[in-house]
Amino acid sequence: MRQGNELPGPVLGLESSCDETAAAVLAADGSILAEAVLSQSVHARYGGVVPEIAARAHLAGLPALVARVMDEAGLNFTDLAGVAASSGPGLIGGLIVGSSFAKGIAIAHGLPFVAVNHLEAHALTARLPGQVEGGAPFPYLLLLLSGGHCQCVAVEGLGRYVRLGTTIDDAVGEAFDKVAKMLGLGWPGGPALERLAATGDAARFALPRPLRGRPGCDFSFSGLKTAVMQVVSAYPPGPLPQQDAADIAAGFQCAVAEVVADRAAHALEAFIQRNPAGRLLVVGGGVAANQAARASLREAAAARGFGFAAPPLRLCGDNAVMVAWAGLERLRHGAPSPLDHAPRPRWPLDAPDMVLA
Ligand code: KG4
Ligand code: ZN
């Protein structure tokens, strides 16, 4: 296995695993040459992502998006050192569109292709140049908080991930989206809920803190979601009074921040057992954009002498910079993927094929 070789050129990355169509080009040293994200607003009217519509929208959006980032980067496909695409986990239609598109470019121009695990892309974002002083060397603890995933992962090396805990019901972003829906905030509701919570009183409604103080570092959000539903259903049908909605939003967000920090504290203990030298907690996923969650996680990290790294907001949610970066890291290790690599809806980070040969 080649170790850390500098690549002969830039890498193109594509993201299409859910409802963001994204493309990015990174230079061989990982600096960002161009990036673009198209968030598919078409799903808002359905209150959730419709997989078939998402796949068609990726197909419609990708060619122009790729042309745009290549143009912005001032590159031809022949200048590239490789093409990477999210190839799972996610919605299979979108994964097929993105990975087939990337394979097409790779075949046409004789380039290596990398089938990127979307979770690995979130996990490695902290290692992008300029994100963390010193470049986030392995090992570190990752808290992945997104709409589809909620897990604590010991990131011990490229391809070496140990899942310490996960959600036993809803993902945290899913809980944000469902509560936002109850409050009439549209979809996806996480950012809108955070804005509303800023004007609310978090102490007005007593909401549960699921699993707080329990051993282990699994998460649970369905009880909290149900508790919010009970509060909301005590009101007459129709929009909630503005201040009441704000107080519920603030109470919910505060409960999530507390629970997440408690689970992170347990995960840090488990992580230290495995990796006594590790000293960094990294957050990723769309919910990592939430300032209340960030603040409580920063505190949990500091209490154990850990540094805390959160990517800039645009790199927290789904994006192609992280996909290109994961592709770049794998190419540096001489680990491209075969062109017949099949995208897959489920692809855990600790799957045997994640480990480098
Ligand atoms: O990582 P992501 O872009 O997509 C995946 O789910 O993989 O995460 C999207 C999720 C959505 O549930 C969205 O509501 C949530 O992240 N989110 C937030 C915030 N920004 C995005 N939740 C709470 N506060 C935010 N500021
Ligand atoms: Zn994601």
mmCIF file of N, CA and C in Angstrom, residues 18 40 43 48-58 91-94:
data_model
loop_
_atom_site.group_PDB
_atom_site.id
_atom_site.type_symbol
_atom_site.label_atom_id
_atom_site.label_comp_id
_atom_site.label_asym_id
_atom_site.label_seq_id
_atom_site.Cartn_x
_atom_site.Cartn_y
_atom_site.Cartn_z
ATOM 1 N N CYS A 18 -28.754 11.937 -1.095
ATOM 2 C CA CYS A 18 -30.073 12.263 -0.550
ATOM 3 C C CYS A 18 -30.698 13.369 -1.403
ATOM 4 N N GLN A 40 -32.388 20.428 -3.258
ATOM 5 C CA GLN A 40 -33.610 20.174 -4.045
ATOM 6 C C GLN A 40 -34.847 20.649 -3.296
ATOM 7 N N HIS A 43 -38.821 18.880 -2.746
ATOM 8 C CA HIS A 43 -39.385 17.956 -1.752
ATOM 9 C C HIS A 43 -40.196 18.654 -0.665
ATOM 10 N N GLY A 48 -40.888 15.833 3.034
ATOM 11 C CA GLY A 48 -39.821 14.831 3.170
ATOM 12 C C GLY A 48 -39.279 14.496 1.794
ATOM 13 N N VAL A 49 -38.127 13.827 1.762
ATOM 14 C CA VAL A 49 -37.501 13.534 0.469
ATOM 15 C C VAL A 49 -38.248 12.391 -0.228
ATOM 16 N N VAL A 50 -38.629 12.615 -1.481
ATOM 17 C CA VAL A 50 -39.257 11.560 -2.285
ATOM 18 C C VAL A 50 -38.143 10.955 -3.154
ATOM 19 N N PRO A 51 -37.758 9.695 -2.876
ATOM 20 C CA PRO A 51 -36.555 9.142 -3.504
ATOM 21 C C PRO A 51 -36.527 9.225 -5.035
ATOM 22 N N GLU A 52 -37.629 8.895 -5.678
ATOM 23 C CA GLU A 52 -37.637 8.873 -7.141
ATOM 24 C C GLU A 52 -37.469 10.289 -7.709
ATOM 25 N N ILE A 53 -38.125 11.251 -7.063
ATOM 26 C CA ILE A 53 -37.992 12.646 -7.511
ATOM 27 C C ILE A 53 -36.555 13.115 -7.294
ATOM 28 N N ALA A 54 -35.972 12.704 -6.166
ATOM 29 C CA ALA A 54 -34.587 13.097 -5.872
ATOM 30 C C ALA A 54 -33.645 12.559 -6.947
ATOM 31 N N ALA A 55 -33.811 11.289 -7.311
ATOM 32 C CA ALA A 55 -32.919 10.681 -8.305
ATOM 33 C C ALA A 55 -33.025 11.419 -9.640
ATOM 34 N N ARG A 56 -34.253 11.746 -10.033
ATOM 35 C CA ARG A 56 -34.445 12.456 -11.309
ATOM 36 C C ARG A 56 -33.851 13.852 -11.259
ATOM 37 N N ALA A 57 -33.985 14.498 -10.097
ATOM 38 C CA ALA A 57 -33.425 15.843 -9.963
ATOM 39 C C ALA A 57 -31.896 15.804 -9.997
ATOM 40 N N HIS A 58 -31.288 14.747 -9.422
ATOM 41 C CA HIS A 58 -29.824 14.611 -9.517
ATOM 42 C C HIS A 58 -29.407 14.482 -10.987
ATOM 43 N N LEU A 91 -30.015 7.021 -0.566
ATOM 44 C CA LEU A 91 -31.127 6.617 -1.437
ATOM 45 C C LEU A 91 -30.533 6.048 -2.725
ATOM 46 N N ILE A 92 -30.932 4.823 -3.033
ATOM 47 C CA ILE A 92 -30.217 4.089 -4.078
ATOM 48 C C ILE A 92 -30.313 4.762 -5.447
ATOM 49 N N GLY A 93 -31.449 5.386 -5.759
ATOM 50 C CA GLY A 93 -31.589 6.027 -7.074
ATOM 51 C C GLY A 93 -30.548 7.125 -7.260
ATOM 52 N N GLY A 94 -30.429 7.985 -6.281
ATOM 53 C CA GLY A 94 -29.457 9.082 -6.350
ATOM 54 C C GLY A 94 -28.031 8.557 -6.382
#
